Coordinates of C-alpha atoms and ligand atoms in Angstrom, one line a residue:
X1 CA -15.6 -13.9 -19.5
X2 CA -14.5 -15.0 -15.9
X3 CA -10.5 -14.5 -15.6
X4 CA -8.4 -16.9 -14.1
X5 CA -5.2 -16.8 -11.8
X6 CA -2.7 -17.3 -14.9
X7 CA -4.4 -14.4 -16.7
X8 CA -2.6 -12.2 -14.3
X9 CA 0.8 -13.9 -14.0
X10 CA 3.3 -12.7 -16.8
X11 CA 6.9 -14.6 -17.9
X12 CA 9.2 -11.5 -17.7
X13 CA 12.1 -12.7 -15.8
X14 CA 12.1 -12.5 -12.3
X15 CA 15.5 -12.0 -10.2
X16 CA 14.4 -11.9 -6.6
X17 CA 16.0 -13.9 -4.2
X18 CA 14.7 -17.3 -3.3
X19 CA 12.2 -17.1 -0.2
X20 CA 12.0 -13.5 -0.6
X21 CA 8.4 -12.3 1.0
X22 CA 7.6 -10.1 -2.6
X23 CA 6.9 -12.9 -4.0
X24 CA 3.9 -13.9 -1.3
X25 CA 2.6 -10.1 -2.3
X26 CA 2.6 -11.0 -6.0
X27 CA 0.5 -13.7 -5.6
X28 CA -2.0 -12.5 -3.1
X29 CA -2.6 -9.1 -5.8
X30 CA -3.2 -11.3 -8.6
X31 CA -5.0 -13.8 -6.6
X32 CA -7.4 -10.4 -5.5
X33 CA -7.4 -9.0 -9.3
X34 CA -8.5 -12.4 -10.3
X35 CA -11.1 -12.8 -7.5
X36 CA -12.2 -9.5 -8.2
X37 CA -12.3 -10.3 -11.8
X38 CA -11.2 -6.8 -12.8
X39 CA -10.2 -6.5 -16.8
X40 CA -6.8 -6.5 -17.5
X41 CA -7.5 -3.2 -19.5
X42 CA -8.8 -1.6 -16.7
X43 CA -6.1 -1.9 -14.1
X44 CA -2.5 -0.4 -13.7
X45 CA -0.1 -1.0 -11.3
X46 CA 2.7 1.7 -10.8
X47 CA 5.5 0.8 -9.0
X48 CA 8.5 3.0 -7.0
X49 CA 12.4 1.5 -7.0
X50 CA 13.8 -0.8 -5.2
X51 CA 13.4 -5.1 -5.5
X52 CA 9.5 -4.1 -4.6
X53 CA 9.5 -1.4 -8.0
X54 CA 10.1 -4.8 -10.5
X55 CA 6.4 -5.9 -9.2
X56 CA 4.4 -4.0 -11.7
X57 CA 6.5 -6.2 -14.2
X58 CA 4.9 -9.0 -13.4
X59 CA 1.1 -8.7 -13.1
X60 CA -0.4 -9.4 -16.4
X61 CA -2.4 -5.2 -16.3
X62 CA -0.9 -2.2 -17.5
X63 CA 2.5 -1.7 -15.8
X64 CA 4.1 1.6 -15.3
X65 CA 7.7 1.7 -13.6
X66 CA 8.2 4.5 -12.3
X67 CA 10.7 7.2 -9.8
X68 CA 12.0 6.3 -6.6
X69 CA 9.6 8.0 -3.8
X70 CA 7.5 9.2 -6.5
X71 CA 5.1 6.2 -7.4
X72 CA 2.0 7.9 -5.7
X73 CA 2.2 11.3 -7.8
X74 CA 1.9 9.1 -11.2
X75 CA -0.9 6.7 -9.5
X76 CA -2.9 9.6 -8.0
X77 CA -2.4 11.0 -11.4
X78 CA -3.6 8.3 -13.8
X79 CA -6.7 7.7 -11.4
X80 CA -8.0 11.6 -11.4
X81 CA -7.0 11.6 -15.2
X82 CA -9.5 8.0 -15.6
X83 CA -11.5 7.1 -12.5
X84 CA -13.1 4.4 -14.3
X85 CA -9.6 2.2 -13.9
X86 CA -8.4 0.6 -10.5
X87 CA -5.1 2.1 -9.3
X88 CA -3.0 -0.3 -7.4
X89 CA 0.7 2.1 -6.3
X90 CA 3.1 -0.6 -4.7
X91 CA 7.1 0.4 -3.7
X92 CA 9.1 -0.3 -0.9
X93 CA 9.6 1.1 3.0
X94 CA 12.9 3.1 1.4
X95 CA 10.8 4.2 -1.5
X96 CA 7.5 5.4 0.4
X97 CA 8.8 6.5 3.7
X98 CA 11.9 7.8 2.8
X99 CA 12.5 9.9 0.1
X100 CA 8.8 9.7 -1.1
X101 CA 7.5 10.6 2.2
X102 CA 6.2 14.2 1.3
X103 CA 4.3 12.7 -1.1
X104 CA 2.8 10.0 1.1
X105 CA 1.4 12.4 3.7
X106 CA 0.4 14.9 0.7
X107 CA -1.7 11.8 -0.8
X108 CA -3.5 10.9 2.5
X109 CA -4.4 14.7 2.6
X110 CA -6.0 14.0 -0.5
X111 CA -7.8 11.0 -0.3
X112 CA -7.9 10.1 -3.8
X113 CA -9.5 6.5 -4.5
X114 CA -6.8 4.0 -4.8
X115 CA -4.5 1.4 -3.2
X116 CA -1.0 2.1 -2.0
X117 CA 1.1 -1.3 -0.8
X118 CA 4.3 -0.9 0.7
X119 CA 6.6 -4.1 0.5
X120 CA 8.0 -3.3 4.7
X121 CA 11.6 -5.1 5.2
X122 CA 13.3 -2.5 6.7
X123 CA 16.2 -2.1 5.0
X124 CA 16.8 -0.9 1.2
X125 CA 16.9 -4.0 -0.6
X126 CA 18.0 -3.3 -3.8
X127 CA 20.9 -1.1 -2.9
X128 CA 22.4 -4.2 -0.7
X129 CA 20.5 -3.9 3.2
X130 CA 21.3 -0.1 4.3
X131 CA 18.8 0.7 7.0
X132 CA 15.3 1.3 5.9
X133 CA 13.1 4.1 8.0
X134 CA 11.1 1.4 9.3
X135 CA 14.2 -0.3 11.0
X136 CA 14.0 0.0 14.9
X137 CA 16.8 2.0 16.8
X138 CA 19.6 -0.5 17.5
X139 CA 18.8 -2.9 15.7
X140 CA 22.0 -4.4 13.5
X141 CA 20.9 -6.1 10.6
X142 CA 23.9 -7.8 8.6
X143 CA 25.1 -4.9 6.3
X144 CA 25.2 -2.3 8.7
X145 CA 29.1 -1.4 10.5
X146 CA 26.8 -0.1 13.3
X147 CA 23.6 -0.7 15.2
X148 CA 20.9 2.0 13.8
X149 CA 21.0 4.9 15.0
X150 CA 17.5 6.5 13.9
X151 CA 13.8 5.8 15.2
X152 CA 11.7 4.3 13.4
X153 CA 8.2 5.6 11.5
X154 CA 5.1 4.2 12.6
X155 CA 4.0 3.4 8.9
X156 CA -0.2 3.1 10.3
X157 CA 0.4 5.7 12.3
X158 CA 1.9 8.1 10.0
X159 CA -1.3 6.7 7.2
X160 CA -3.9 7.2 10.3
X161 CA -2.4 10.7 10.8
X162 CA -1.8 12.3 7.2
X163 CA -5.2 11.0 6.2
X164 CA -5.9 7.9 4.6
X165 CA -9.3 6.4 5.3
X166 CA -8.6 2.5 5.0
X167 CA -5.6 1.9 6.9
X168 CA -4.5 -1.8 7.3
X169 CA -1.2 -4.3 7.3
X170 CA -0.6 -7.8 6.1
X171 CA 1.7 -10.8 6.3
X172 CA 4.0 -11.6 3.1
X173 CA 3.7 -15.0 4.0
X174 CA -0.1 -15.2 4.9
X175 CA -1.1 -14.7 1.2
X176 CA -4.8 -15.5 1.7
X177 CA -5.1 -12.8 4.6
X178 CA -3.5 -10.6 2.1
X179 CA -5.4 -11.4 -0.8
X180 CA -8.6 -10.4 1.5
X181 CA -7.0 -7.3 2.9
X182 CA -5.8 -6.1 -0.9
X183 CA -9.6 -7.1 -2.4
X184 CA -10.9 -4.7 0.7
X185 CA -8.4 -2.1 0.3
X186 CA -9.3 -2.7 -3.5
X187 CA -13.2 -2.1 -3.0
X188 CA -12.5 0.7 -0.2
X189 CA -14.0 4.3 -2.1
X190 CA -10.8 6.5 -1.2
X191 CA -7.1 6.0 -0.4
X192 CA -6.6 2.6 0.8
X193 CA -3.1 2.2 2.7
X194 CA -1.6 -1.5 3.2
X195 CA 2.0 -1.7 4.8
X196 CA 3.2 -5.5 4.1
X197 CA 5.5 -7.2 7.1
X198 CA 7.9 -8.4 4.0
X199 CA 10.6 -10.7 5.4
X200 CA 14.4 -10.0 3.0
X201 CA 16.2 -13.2 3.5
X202 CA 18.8 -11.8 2.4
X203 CA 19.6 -8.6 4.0
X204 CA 17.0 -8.6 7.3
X205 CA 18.4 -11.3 9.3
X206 CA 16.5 -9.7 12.6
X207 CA 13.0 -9.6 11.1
X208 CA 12.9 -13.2 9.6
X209 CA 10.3 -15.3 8.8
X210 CA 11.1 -17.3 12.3
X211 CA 11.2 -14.8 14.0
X212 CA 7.8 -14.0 12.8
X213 CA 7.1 -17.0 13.7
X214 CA 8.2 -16.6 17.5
X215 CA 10.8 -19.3 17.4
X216 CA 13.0 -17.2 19.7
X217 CA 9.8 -16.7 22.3
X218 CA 8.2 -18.1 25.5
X219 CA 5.3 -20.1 25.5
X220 CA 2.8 -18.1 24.4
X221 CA 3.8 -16.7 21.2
X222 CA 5.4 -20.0 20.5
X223 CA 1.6 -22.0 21.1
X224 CA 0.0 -19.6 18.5
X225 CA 3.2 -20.3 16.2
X226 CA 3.3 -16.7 15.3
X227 CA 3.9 -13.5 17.0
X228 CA 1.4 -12.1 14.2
X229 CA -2.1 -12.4 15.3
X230 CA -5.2 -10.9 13.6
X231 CA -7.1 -7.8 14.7
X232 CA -10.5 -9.3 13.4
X233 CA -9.8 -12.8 15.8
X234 CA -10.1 -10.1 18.5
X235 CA -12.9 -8.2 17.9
X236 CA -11.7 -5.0 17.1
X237 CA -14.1 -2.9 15.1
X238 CA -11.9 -0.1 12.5
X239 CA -15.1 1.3 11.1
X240 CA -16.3 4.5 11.9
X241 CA -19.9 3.8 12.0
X242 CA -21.2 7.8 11.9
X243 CA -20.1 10.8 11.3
X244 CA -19.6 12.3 14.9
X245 CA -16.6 14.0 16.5
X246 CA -16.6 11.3 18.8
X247 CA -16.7 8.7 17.0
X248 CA -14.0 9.6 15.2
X249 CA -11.8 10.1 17.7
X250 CA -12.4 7.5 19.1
X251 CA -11.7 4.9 15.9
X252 CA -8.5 7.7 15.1
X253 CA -7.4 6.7 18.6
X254 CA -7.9 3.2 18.6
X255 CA -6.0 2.7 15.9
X256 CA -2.8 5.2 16.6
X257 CA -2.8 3.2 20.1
X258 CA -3.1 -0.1 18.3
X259 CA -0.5 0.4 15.9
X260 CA 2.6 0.9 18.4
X261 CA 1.9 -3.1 19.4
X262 CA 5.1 -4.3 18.5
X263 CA 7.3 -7.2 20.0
X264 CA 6.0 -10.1 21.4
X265 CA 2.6 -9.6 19.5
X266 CA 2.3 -8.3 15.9
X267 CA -0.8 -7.0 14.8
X268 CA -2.6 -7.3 11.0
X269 CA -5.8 -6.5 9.5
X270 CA -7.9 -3.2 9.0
X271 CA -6.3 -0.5 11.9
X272 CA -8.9 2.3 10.2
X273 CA -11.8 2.4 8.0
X274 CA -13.5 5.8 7.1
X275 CA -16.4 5.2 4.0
X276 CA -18.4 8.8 5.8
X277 CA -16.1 11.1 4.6
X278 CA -16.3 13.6 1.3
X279 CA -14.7 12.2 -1.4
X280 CA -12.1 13.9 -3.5
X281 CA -13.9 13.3 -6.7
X282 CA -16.8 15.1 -5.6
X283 CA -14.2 17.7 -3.9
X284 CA -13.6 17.8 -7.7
X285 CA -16.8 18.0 -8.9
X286 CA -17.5 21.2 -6.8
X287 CA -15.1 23.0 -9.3
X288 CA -15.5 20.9 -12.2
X289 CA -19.2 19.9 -12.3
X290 CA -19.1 17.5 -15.1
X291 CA -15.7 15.8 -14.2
X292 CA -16.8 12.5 -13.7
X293 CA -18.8 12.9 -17.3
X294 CA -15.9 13.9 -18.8
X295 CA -12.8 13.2 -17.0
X296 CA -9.4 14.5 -18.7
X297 CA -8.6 10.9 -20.0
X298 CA -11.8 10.9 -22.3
X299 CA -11.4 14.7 -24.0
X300 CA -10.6 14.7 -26.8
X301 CA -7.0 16.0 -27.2
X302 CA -6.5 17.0 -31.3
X303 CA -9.1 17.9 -34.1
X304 CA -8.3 17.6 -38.0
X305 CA -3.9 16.9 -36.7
X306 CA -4.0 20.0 -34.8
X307 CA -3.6 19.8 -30.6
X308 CA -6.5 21.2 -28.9
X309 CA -6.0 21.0 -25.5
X310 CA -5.4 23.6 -22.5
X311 CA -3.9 23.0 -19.9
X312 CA -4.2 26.4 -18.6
X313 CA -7.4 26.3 -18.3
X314 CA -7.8 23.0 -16.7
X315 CA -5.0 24.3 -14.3
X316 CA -7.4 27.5 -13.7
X317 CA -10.4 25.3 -13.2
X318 CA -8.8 24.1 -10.3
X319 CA -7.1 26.4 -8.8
X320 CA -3.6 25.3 -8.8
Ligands
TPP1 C1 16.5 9.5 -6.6 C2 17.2 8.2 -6.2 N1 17.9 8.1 -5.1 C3 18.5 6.9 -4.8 C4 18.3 5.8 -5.6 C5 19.0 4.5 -5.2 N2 18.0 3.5 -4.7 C6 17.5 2.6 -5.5 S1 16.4 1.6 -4.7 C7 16.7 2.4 -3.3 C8 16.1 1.9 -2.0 C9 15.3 0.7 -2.1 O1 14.7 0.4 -0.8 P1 13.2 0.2 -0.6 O2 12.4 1.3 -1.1 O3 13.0 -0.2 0.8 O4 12.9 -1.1 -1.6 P2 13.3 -2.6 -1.5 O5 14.5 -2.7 -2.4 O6 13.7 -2.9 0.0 O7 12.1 -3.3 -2.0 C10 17.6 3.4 -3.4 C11 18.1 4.3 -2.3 C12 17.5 6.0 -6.8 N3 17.3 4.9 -7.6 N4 17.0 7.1 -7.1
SF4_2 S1 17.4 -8.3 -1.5 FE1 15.7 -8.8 -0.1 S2 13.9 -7.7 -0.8 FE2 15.4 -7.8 -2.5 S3 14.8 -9.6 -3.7 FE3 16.4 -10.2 -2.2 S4 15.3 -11.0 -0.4 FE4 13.9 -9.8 -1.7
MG3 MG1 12.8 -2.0 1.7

């Protein structure tokens, strides 16, 4: 039976502030799930901490809340345990670029196949607007005594670089975009990478939805009505088409160069997309033949009461 929109909406109680861009991120995943029409039973969400962690509250699949800066060890986790399920990992800049980000270039290393949205506002909205690794040096935003005095991370740049193979951003409040982007990140075989331009209202009053919207610019950006402007309006081509140095180097480059456009005009869409690459399940399979058979989410795990697995020996299997 087709699902619908509402299937994926829950009523749990939702405290974030009015006009707050998480809520245009909300809506373009469910939108994608229901598009997608995957079954509620086969998809989980895990979220990090912050405003962005109370996501995986409300989409109507199984919800798992976990650590700040850990999300992507539990979602990388629940897909190798099951890769029959889709693995959506959401959190926010604080959460994956932070103190989780070990763990975010361990997982591009990895490559394992799921999707992994940061919610990018550049601050740390929960804990009241402290500067976010993704805030620019010198910029002031309203809670801080003092301009900032840290760079910033390249968020595509630092995906490009550890190892993801779909590597793309979106517009909080150009959900339809988003919806596409999340269905292709969603459909991509391997680690799919999507860092969300998130406006805070409340603590990001540099990064606004005006200003987004060029209201402070020339001309120019002010005719488009956006400083944003889509990559696939301008003929760029992310896909690395075959498996040559070259070619690889080439899309790498493209996109490392493409991602430091910042300013005046704001990139979105697919940076990078790899689909020629090995995969890590069949990395897998090279140790554990019969993995995708019987992954560790369908063995059986007691007989007659008693426990009878071993981890030891799953743990020697691969090598760890
Ligand atoms: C180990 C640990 N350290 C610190 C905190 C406090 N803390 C909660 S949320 C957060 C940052 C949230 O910022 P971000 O990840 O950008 O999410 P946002 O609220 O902006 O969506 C921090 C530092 C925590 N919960 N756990
Ligand atoms: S503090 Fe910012 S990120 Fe958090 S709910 Fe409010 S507007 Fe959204
Ligand atoms: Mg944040």
């Amino acid at each position: 039976m087709a699902l619908k929109l509402s299937d994926y909406k829950t009523d749990f109680h939702n405290d974030w502030c009015p006009g707050c861009g998480d809520f245009g991120i909300v809506n373009a995943i469910q939108m994608a799930l229901a598009e997608m029409n995957i079954p509620r039973d086969k998809a989980a969400i895990f979220s990090g901490i912050g405003c962005s962690g109370k996501t995986s509250h409300f989409i109507n699949v199984y919800g798992i809340h976990t650590l700040h800066g850990r999300v992507l060890t539990f979602a990388q986790g629940a897909k190798i345990a099951n890769p029959d399920n889709t693995i959506i990992a959401v959190g926010g800049d604080g959460d994956g670029l932070g103190i989780g980000v070990g763990h975010f270039v361990a997982a591009g290393r990895r490559d394992v196949d799921l999707t992994y949205i940061i919610f990018d506002n550049g601050v740390y909205g929960l804990t009241k607007g402290q500067a976010s690794p993704t805030l620019k040096l010198g910029e002031q935003t309203k809670s801080l005594p003092k301009p900032n005095t840290n760079y910033d991370v390249n968020p595509i740049g630092l995906a490009v670089a550890s190892g993801f193979t779909f590597v793309a951003r979106g517009y909080s409040y150009d959900v339809r975009h988003l919806k596409d982007l999340i269905k292709a990140a969603i459909q991509h075989k391997g680690l799919a990478f999507l860092d969300v331009l998130q406006p805070c209202p409340t603590y990001n009053d540099i990064n606004t939805r005006d200003w987004y919207a060029g209201e402070d610019l020339e001309k120019e950006a002010q005719e488009r009505h956006s400083r944003i402007y889509k990559l696939e309006e301008k003929r760029y081509d992310p896909v690395v088409h075959y498996s040559e140095e070259a070619e690889l180097n080439e899309k790498l480059s493209q996109a490392l160069i493409k991602s430091l456009e910042w300013g005046a005009s704001i990139p979105i869409g697919i940076f990078y997309k790899n689909e020629i690459i090995s995969r890590y399940a069949e990395r897998l399979m090279d140790k554990i033949p019969n993995y995708l058979e019987n992954p560790p989410a369908k063995q059986r795990i007691s007989k007659d009461g008693k426990p009878i697995t071993n981890v030891s020996k799953l743990l020697d299997s691969l090598q760890v």
